[in-house]
């Protein structure tokens, strides 16, 4: 991983053949949604063998919404997940329990027309990353951006993933983006041909565009 460019995560993978095509692009992270109400729910379409066959260097992220800690840990063990992303109302205590079990935690927060960093403070010592997504009807994958300038004054020690409707149209703006704490870009719905199915060629164009710039 080159620290001079943003890490790249593709989230919402749900089909074996498509997973192989996207993994060939060597994203830094691949996300798998374990939330049954999501249209990108992994269900029975993926299994342990699919995830185990991923190229070395790709970190597997399990996305959960208000799931019990015990269930999350069971899924981590079953699928060999490297991180968990919590997209509900999970508490700092729950995050701390996962960390204590050796599982890195990404805690997601929805951003609307304004955002207060004060809500993050209780989590600072109990998560490895934050993720900022656009507030919408669903916990994630709503396909719309928020005003990234809201993060211009971010000063917490926790790095974060930037999500929320990032598409190829935003590539130039993202190339010129200078935000404190930015760790990775999270790509999902704007690269889909159907929920959970990504357009590998479109993703390849995005990867090429972003990996030739310096942040």
PDB file of C-alpha atoms in Angstrom:
ATOM      1  CA  UNK A   1       0.000   0.000   0.000  1.00  0.00           C
ATOM      2  CA  UNK A   2       1.307   3.422  -0.970  1.00  0.00           C
ATOM      3  CA  UNK A   3       0.610   5.964   1.783  1.00  0.00           C
ATOM      4  CA  UNK A   4       0.669   8.853  -0.721  1.00  0.00           C
ATOM      5  CA  UNK A   5      -2.640   7.824  -2.293  1.00  0.00           C
ATOM      6  CA  UNK A   6      -5.969   6.973  -0.650  1.00  0.00           C
ATOM      7  CA  UNK A   7      -6.704   3.350   0.026  1.00  0.00           C
ATOM      8  CA  UNK A   8      -9.649   2.049  -1.979  1.00  0.00           C
ATOM      9  CA  UNK A   9     -12.545  -0.044  -0.715  1.00  0.00           C
ATOM     10  CA  UNK A  10     -15.276  -1.620  -2.802  1.00  0.00           C
ATOM     11  CA  UNK A  11     -18.285  -2.445  -0.665  1.00  0.00           C
ATOM     12  CA  UNK A  12     -21.398  -4.543  -1.145  1.00  0.00           C
ATOM     13  CA  UNK A  13     -19.934  -7.560  -2.934  1.00  0.00           C
ATOM     14  CA  UNK A  14     -22.461 -10.378  -3.125  1.00  0.00           C
ATOM     15  CA  UNK A  15     -21.722 -12.731  -6.044  1.00  0.00           C
ATOM     16  CA  UNK A  16     -18.828 -15.130  -6.528  1.00  0.00           C
ATOM     17  CA  UNK A  17     -18.062 -14.474 -10.221  1.00  0.00           C
ATOM     18  CA  UNK A  18     -18.289 -10.713  -9.805  1.00  0.00           C
ATOM     19  CA  UNK A  19     -16.104 -10.918  -6.714  1.00  0.00           C
ATOM     20  CA  UNK A  20     -13.332 -12.542  -8.744  1.00  0.00           C
ATOM     21  CA  UNK A  21     -13.464  -9.799 -11.392  1.00  0.00           C
ATOM     22  CA  UNK A  22     -13.349  -6.972  -8.843  1.00  0.00           C
ATOM     23  CA  UNK A  23     -10.651  -8.636  -6.748  1.00  0.00           C
ATOM     24  CA  UNK A  24      -8.436  -8.753  -9.843  1.00  0.00           C
ATOM     25  CA  UNK A  25      -8.290  -4.942  -9.654  1.00  0.00           C
ATOM     26  CA  UNK A  26      -6.536  -5.270  -6.283  1.00  0.00           C
ATOM     27  CA  UNK A  27      -8.658  -2.995  -4.101  1.00  0.00           C
ATOM     28  CA  UNK A  28      -7.208  -2.518  -0.645  1.00  0.00           C
ATOM     29  CA  UNK A  29     -10.484  -3.517   1.014  1.00  0.00           C
ATOM     30  CA  UNK A  30     -13.563  -5.475  -0.044  1.00  0.00           C
ATOM     31  CA  UNK A  31     -16.787  -5.104   1.910  1.00  0.00           C
ATOM     32  CA  UNK A  32     -19.437  -7.774   2.477  1.00  0.00           C
ATOM     33  CA  UNK A  33     -22.815  -6.857   3.941  1.00  0.00           C
ATOM     34  CA  UNK A  34     -24.188  -9.155   6.630  1.00  0.00           C
ATOM     35  CA  UNK A  35     -27.394  -7.152   7.125  1.00  0.00           C
ATOM     36  CA  UNK A  36     -30.405  -9.220   5.980  1.00  0.00           C
ATOM     37  CA  UNK A  37     -32.506  -6.167   5.095  1.00  0.00           C
ATOM     38  CA  UNK A  38     -29.914  -4.890   2.625  1.00  0.00           C
ATOM     39  CA  UNK A  39     -30.338  -5.504  -1.109  1.00  0.00           C
ATOM     40  CA  UNK A  40     -26.610  -6.356  -1.066  1.00  0.00           C
ATOM     41  CA  UNK A  41     -26.897  -8.964   1.693  1.00  0.00           C
ATOM     42  CA  UNK A  42     -24.410 -11.772   1.106  1.00  0.00           C
ATOM     43  CA  UNK A  43     -26.998 -14.403   2.073  1.00  0.00           C
ATOM     44  CA  UNK A  44     -25.927 -17.770   0.693  1.00  0.00           C
ATOM     45  CA  UNK A  45     -24.376 -16.375  -2.502  1.00  0.00           C
ATOM     46  CA  UNK A  46     -20.873 -16.249  -1.024  1.00  0.00           C
ATOM     47  CA  UNK A  47     -19.121 -18.750   1.202  1.00  0.00           C
ATOM     48  CA  UNK A  48     -15.897 -19.127   3.142  1.00  0.00           C
ATOM     49  CA  UNK A  49     -14.075 -20.541   0.121  1.00  0.00           C
ATOM     50  CA  UNK A  50     -14.890 -17.459  -1.995  1.00  0.00           C
ATOM     51  CA  UNK A  51     -13.386 -15.128   0.577  1.00  0.00           C
ATOM     52  CA  UNK A  52     -10.451 -17.406   1.336  1.00  0.00           C
ATOM     53  CA  UNK A  53      -9.522 -17.398  -2.367  1.00  0.00           C
ATOM     54  CA  UNK A  54      -9.096 -13.618  -2.515  1.00  0.00           C
ATOM     55  CA  UNK A  55      -5.615 -12.379  -3.495  1.00  0.00           C
ATOM     56  CA  UNK A  56      -3.202 -11.638  -0.687  1.00  0.00           C
ATOM     57  CA  UNK A  57      -3.267  -8.048   0.468  1.00  0.00           C
ATOM     58  CA  UNK A  58      -7.010  -7.492   0.124  1.00  0.00           C
ATOM     59  CA  UNK A  59      -8.561  -6.957   3.529  1.00  0.00           C
ATOM     60  CA  UNK A  60     -12.071  -8.338   4.041  1.00  0.00           C
ATOM     61  CA  UNK A  61     -14.592  -6.090   5.806  1.00  0.00           C
ATOM     62  CA  UNK A  62     -17.852  -7.401   7.239  1.00  0.00           C
ATOM     63  CA  UNK A  63     -20.634  -4.810   7.435  1.00  0.00           C
ATOM     64  CA  UNK A  64     -23.161  -5.185  10.241  1.00  0.00           C
ATOM     65  CA  UNK A  65     -26.156  -3.179  11.455  1.00  0.00           C
ATOM     66  CA  UNK A  66     -27.149  -3.439  15.130  1.00  0.00           C
ATOM     67  CA  UNK A  67     -25.981  -7.052  15.352  1.00  0.00           C
ATOM     68  CA  UNK A  68     -24.957  -8.664  18.639  1.00  0.00           C
ATOM     69  CA  UNK A  69     -21.250  -8.814  19.415  1.00  0.00           C
ATOM     70  CA  UNK A  70     -21.391 -12.603  19.654  1.00  0.00           C
ATOM     71  CA  UNK A  71     -22.985 -12.899  16.196  1.00  0.00           C
ATOM     72  CA  UNK A  72     -20.432 -10.515  14.696  1.00  0.00           C
ATOM     73  CA  UNK A  73     -17.550 -12.527  16.175  1.00  0.00           C
ATOM     74  CA  UNK A  74     -19.070 -15.740  14.832  1.00  0.00           C
ATOM     75  CA  UNK A  75     -19.222 -14.273  11.317  1.00  0.00           C
ATOM     76  CA  UNK A  76     -15.658 -12.978  11.627  1.00  0.00           C
ATOM     77  CA  UNK A  77     -14.483 -16.489  12.439  1.00  0.00           C
ATOM     78  CA  UNK A  78     -16.610 -18.200   9.784  1.00  0.00           C
ATOM     79  CA  UNK A  79     -15.623 -15.920   6.901  1.00  0.00           C
ATOM     80  CA  UNK A  80     -12.106 -14.927   7.966  1.00  0.00           C
ATOM     81  CA  UNK A  81     -12.967 -11.222   8.123  1.00  0.00           C
ATOM     82  CA  UNK A  82     -10.148  -8.781   8.797  1.00  0.00           C
ATOM     83  CA  UNK A  83     -12.272  -5.849  10.004  1.00  0.00           C
ATOM     84  CA  UNK A  84     -15.882  -5.155  10.917  1.00  0.00           C
ATOM     85  CA  UNK A  85     -17.834  -2.070   9.882  1.00  0.00           C
ATOM     86  CA  UNK A  86     -20.701  -1.120  12.182  1.00  0.00           C
ATOM     87  CA  UNK A  87     -23.456   0.847  10.477  1.00  0.00           C
ATOM     88  CA  UNK A  88     -26.113   1.049  13.180  1.00  0.00           C
ATOM     89  CA  UNK A  89     -26.417   2.444  16.702  1.00  0.00           C
ATOM     90  CA  UNK A  90     -23.633   0.332  18.153  1.00  0.00           C
ATOM     91  CA  UNK A  91     -22.240   1.675  21.423  1.00  0.00           C
ATOM     92  CA  UNK A  92     -18.625   2.437  22.358  1.00  0.00           C
ATOM     93  CA  UNK A  93     -18.812  -0.526  24.754  1.00  0.00           C
ATOM     94  CA  UNK A  94     -19.744  -2.893  21.924  1.00  0.00           C
ATOM     95  CA  UNK A  95     -16.901  -1.531  19.814  1.00  0.00           C
ATOM     96  CA  UNK A  96     -14.505  -2.037  22.719  1.00  0.00           C
ATOM     97  CA  UNK A  97     -15.623  -5.663  23.125  1.00  0.00           C
ATOM     98  CA  UNK A  98     -14.864  -6.363  19.479  1.00  0.00           C
ATOM     99  CA  UNK A  99     -11.457  -4.712  19.744  1.00  0.00           C
ATOM    100  CA  UNK A 100     -10.708  -6.705  22.868  1.00  0.00           C
ATOM    101  CA  UNK A 101     -11.396  -9.855  20.826  1.00  0.00           C
ATOM    102  CA  UNK A 102      -8.752  -8.730  18.342  1.00  0.00           C
ATOM    103  CA  UNK A 103     -11.119  -7.395  15.671  1.00  0.00           C
ATOM    104  CA  UNK A 104     -10.393  -3.947  14.157  1.00  0.00           C
ATOM    105  CA  UNK A 105     -13.512  -1.769  14.102  1.00  0.00           C
ATOM    106  CA  UNK A 106     -14.809   0.752  11.575  1.00  0.00           C
ATOM    107  CA  UNK A 107     -17.712   2.777  13.008  1.00  0.00           C
ATOM    108  CA  UNK A 108     -19.935   4.473  10.456  1.00  0.00           C
ATOM    109  CA  UNK A 109     -21.751   7.769  10.940  1.00  0.00           C
ATOM    110  CA  UNK A 110     -24.307   9.409   8.675  1.00  0.00           C
ATOM    111  CA  UNK A 111     -23.669  12.994   7.611  1.00  0.00           C
ATOM    112  CA  UNK A 112     -26.485  15.357   6.663  1.00  0.00           C
ATOM    113  CA  UNK A 113     -26.471  19.069   5.942  1.00  0.00           C
ATOM    114  CA  UNK A 114     -24.403  19.547   9.091  1.00  0.00           C
ATOM    115  CA  UNK A 115     -22.417  17.312  11.421  1.00  0.00           C
ATOM    116  CA  UNK A 116     -21.059  17.602  14.952  1.00  0.00           C
ATOM    117  CA  UNK A 117     -17.779  15.878  15.706  1.00  0.00           C
ATOM    118  CA  UNK A 118     -18.833  15.693  19.356  1.00  0.00           C
ATOM    119  CA  UNK A 119     -20.804  12.510  18.652  1.00  0.00           C
ATOM    120  CA  UNK A 120     -17.534  10.818  17.706  1.00  0.00           C
ATOM    121  CA  UNK A 121     -15.662  11.557  20.912  1.00  0.00           C
ATOM    122  CA  UNK A 122     -16.966   8.595  22.977  1.00  0.00           C
ATOM    123  CA  UNK A 123     -15.746   6.224  20.256  1.00  0.00           C
ATOM    124  CA  UNK A 124     -12.228   7.587  19.768  1.00  0.00           C
ATOM    125  CA  UNK A 125     -10.535   5.098  22.093  1.00  0.00           C
ATOM    126  CA  UNK A 126     -12.599   2.126  20.924  1.00  0.00           C
ATOM    127  CA  UNK A 127     -12.472   2.135  17.123  1.00  0.00           C
ATOM    128  CA  UNK A 128      -9.716   1.913  14.530  1.00  0.00           C
ATOM    129  CA  UNK A 129     -11.478   3.956  11.847  1.00  0.00           C
ATOM    130  CA  UNK A 130     -14.561   6.046  11.314  1.00  0.00           C
ATOM    131  CA  UNK A 131     -16.599   5.994   8.117  1.00  0.00           C
ATOM    132  CA  UNK A 132     -18.614   8.980   6.989  1.00  0.00           C
ATOM    133  CA  UNK A 133     -21.568   8.245   4.722  1.00  0.00           C
ATOM    134  CA  UNK A 134     -24.467  10.310   3.427  1.00  0.00           C
ATOM    135  CA  UNK A 135     -27.572  10.334   5.602  1.00  0.00           C
ATOM    136  CA  UNK A 136     -30.429   8.621   3.768  1.00  0.00           C
ATOM    137  CA  UNK A 137     -33.262   6.107   3.945  1.00  0.00           C
ATOM    138  CA  UNK A 138     -30.885   3.148   4.234  1.00  0.00           C
ATOM    139  CA  UNK A 139     -27.945   2.646   6.651  1.00  0.00           C
ATOM    140  CA  UNK A 140     -25.639   2.886   3.617  1.00  0.00           C
ATOM    141  CA  UNK A 141     -25.507   2.615  -0.150  1.00  0.00           C
ATOM    142  CA  UNK A 142     -27.902   5.489  -0.803  1.00  0.00           C
ATOM    143  CA  UNK A 143     -25.891   6.696  -3.803  1.00  0.00           C
ATOM    144  CA  UNK A 144     -25.637  10.385  -2.896  1.00  0.00           C
ATOM    145  CA  UNK A 145     -22.750  12.543  -1.743  1.00  0.00           C
ATOM    146  CA  UNK A 146     -22.609  14.975   1.165  1.00  0.00           C
ATOM    147  CA  UNK A 147     -20.696  18.233   1.527  1.00  0.00           C
ATOM    148  CA  UNK A 148     -17.126  17.062   2.099  1.00  0.00           C
ATOM    149  CA  UNK A 149     -16.221  20.532   3.411  1.00  0.00           C
ATOM    150  CA  UNK A 150     -17.917  19.493   6.647  1.00  0.00           C
ATOM    151  CA  UNK A 151     -14.789  17.389   7.298  1.00  0.00           C
ATOM    152  CA  UNK A 152     -12.326  20.216   6.664  1.00  0.00           C
ATOM    153  CA  UNK A 153     -11.938  20.907  10.397  1.00  0.00           C
ATOM    154  CA  UNK A 154     -11.632  17.249  11.446  1.00  0.00           C
ATOM    155  CA  UNK A 155      -8.954  16.992  14.135  1.00  0.00           C
ATOM    156  CA  UNK A 156      -9.481  13.621  15.851  1.00  0.00           C
ATOM    157  CA  UNK A 157      -6.692  10.995  15.841  1.00  0.00           C
ATOM    158  CA  UNK A 158      -8.888   8.338  14.196  1.00  0.00           C
ATOM    159  CA  UNK A 159      -8.478   8.050  10.381  1.00  0.00           C
ATOM    160  CA  UNK A 160     -11.627   7.627   8.310  1.00  0.00           C
ATOM    161  CA  UNK A 161     -13.181   6.179   5.176  1.00  0.00           C
ATOM    162  CA  UNK A 162     -15.092   8.624   2.967  1.00  0.00           C
ATOM    163  CA  UNK A 163     -18.261   7.091   1.510  1.00  0.00           C
ATOM    164  CA  UNK A 164     -21.532   8.302   0.063  1.00  0.00           C
ATOM    165  CA  UNK A 165     -22.271   8.169  -3.647  1.00  0.00           C
ATOM    166  CA  UNK A 166     -18.694   8.397  -4.893  1.00  0.00           C
ATOM    167  CA  UNK A 167     -18.660   7.839  -8.650  1.00  0.00           C
ATOM    168  CA  UNK A 168     -16.441   8.338 -11.659  1.00  0.00           C
ATOM    169  CA  UNK A 169     -17.886  11.843 -12.018  1.00  0.00           C
ATOM    170  CA  UNK A 170     -16.271  12.741  -8.686  1.00  0.00           C
ATOM    171  CA  UNK A 171     -12.800  11.462  -9.644  1.00  0.00           C
ATOM    172  CA  UNK A 172     -11.400  14.891 -10.489  1.00  0.00           C
ATOM    173  CA  UNK A 173     -12.785  16.472  -7.317  1.00  0.00           C
ATOM    174  CA  UNK A 174     -11.408  13.597  -5.260  1.00  0.00           C
ATOM    175  CA  UNK A 175      -7.998  14.036  -6.871  1.00  0.00           C
ATOM    176  CA  UNK A 176      -7.932  17.605  -5.588  1.00  0.00           C
ATOM    177  CA  UNK A 177      -9.400  16.810  -2.181  1.00  0.00           C
ATOM    178  CA  UNK A 178      -7.332  17.703   0.861  1.00  0.00           C
ATOM    179  CA  UNK A 179      -9.046  16.556   4.018  1.00  0.00           C
ATOM    180  CA  UNK A 180      -7.396  15.918   7.393  1.00  0.00           C
ATOM    181  CA  UNK A 181      -7.723  12.321   8.523  1.00  0.00           C
ATOM    182  CA  UNK A 182      -8.783  10.912   5.147  1.00  0.00           C
ATOM    183  CA  UNK A 183      -7.651   7.289   4.949  1.00  0.00           C
ATOM    184  CA  UNK A 184      -9.688   5.588   2.219  1.00  0.00           C
ATOM    185  CA  UNK A 185     -12.438   6.032  -0.332  1.00  0.00           C
ATOM    186  CA  UNK A 186     -15.426   3.699  -0.206  1.00  0.00           C
ATOM    187  CA  UNK A 187     -17.013   2.821  -3.571  1.00  0.00           C
ATOM    188  CA  UNK A 188     -20.355   1.083  -3.858  1.00  0.00           C
ATOM    189  CA  UNK A 189     -23.685   1.894  -5.498  1.00  0.00           C
ATOM    190  CA  UNK A 190     -22.435   4.205  -8.262  1.00  0.00           C
ATOM    191  CA  UNK A 191     -20.497   1.277  -9.754  1.00  0.00           C
ATOM    192  CA  UNK A 192     -23.307  -1.258  -9.807  1.00  0.00           C
ATOM    193  CA  UNK A 193     -25.230  -2.888 -12.612  1.00  0.00           C
ATOM    194  CA  UNK A 194     -27.548  -4.378  -9.959  1.00  0.00           C
ATOM    195  CA  UNK A 195     -27.478  -4.413  -6.151  1.00  0.00           C
ATOM    196  CA  UNK A 196     -24.347  -6.285  -5.116  1.00  0.00           C
ATOM    197  CA  UNK A 197     -23.030  -6.580  -8.702  1.00  0.00           C
ATOM    198  CA  UNK A 198     -20.201  -4.204  -9.654  1.00  0.00           C
ATOM    199  CA  UNK A 199     -19.112  -3.000 -13.084  1.00  0.00           C
ATOM    200  CA  UNK A 200     -15.454  -4.073 -13.023  1.00  0.00           C
ATOM    201  CA  UNK A 201     -14.544  -1.969 -16.067  1.00  0.00           C
ATOM    202  CA  UNK A 202     -15.994   1.185 -14.503  1.00  0.00           C
ATOM    203  CA  UNK A 203     -14.186   0.437 -11.275  1.00  0.00           C
ATOM    204  CA  UNK A 204     -10.960  -0.050 -13.216  1.00  0.00           C
ATOM    205  CA  UNK A 205     -11.329   3.442 -14.682  1.00  0.00           C
ATOM    206  CA  UNK A 206     -11.905   4.874 -11.209  1.00  0.00           C
ATOM    207  CA  UNK A 207      -8.915   3.031  -9.758  1.00  0.00           C
ATOM    208  CA  UNK A 208      -6.652   4.256 -12.540  1.00  0.00           C
ATOM    209  CA  UNK A 209      -7.806   7.826 -12.048  1.00  0.00           C
ATOM    210  CA  UNK A 210      -7.375   7.828  -8.292  1.00  0.00           C
ATOM    211  CA  UNK A 211      -4.132   5.886  -8.111  1.00  0.00           C
ATOM    212  CA  UNK A 212      -2.339   8.345 -10.377  1.00  0.00           C
ATOM    213  CA  UNK A 213      -2.928  11.248  -7.999  1.00  0.00           C
ATOM    214  CA  UNK A 214      -1.262  12.264  -4.757  1.00  0.00           C
ATOM    215  CA  UNK A 215      -3.240  13.296  -1.703  1.00  0.00           C
TER     216      UNK A 215
END
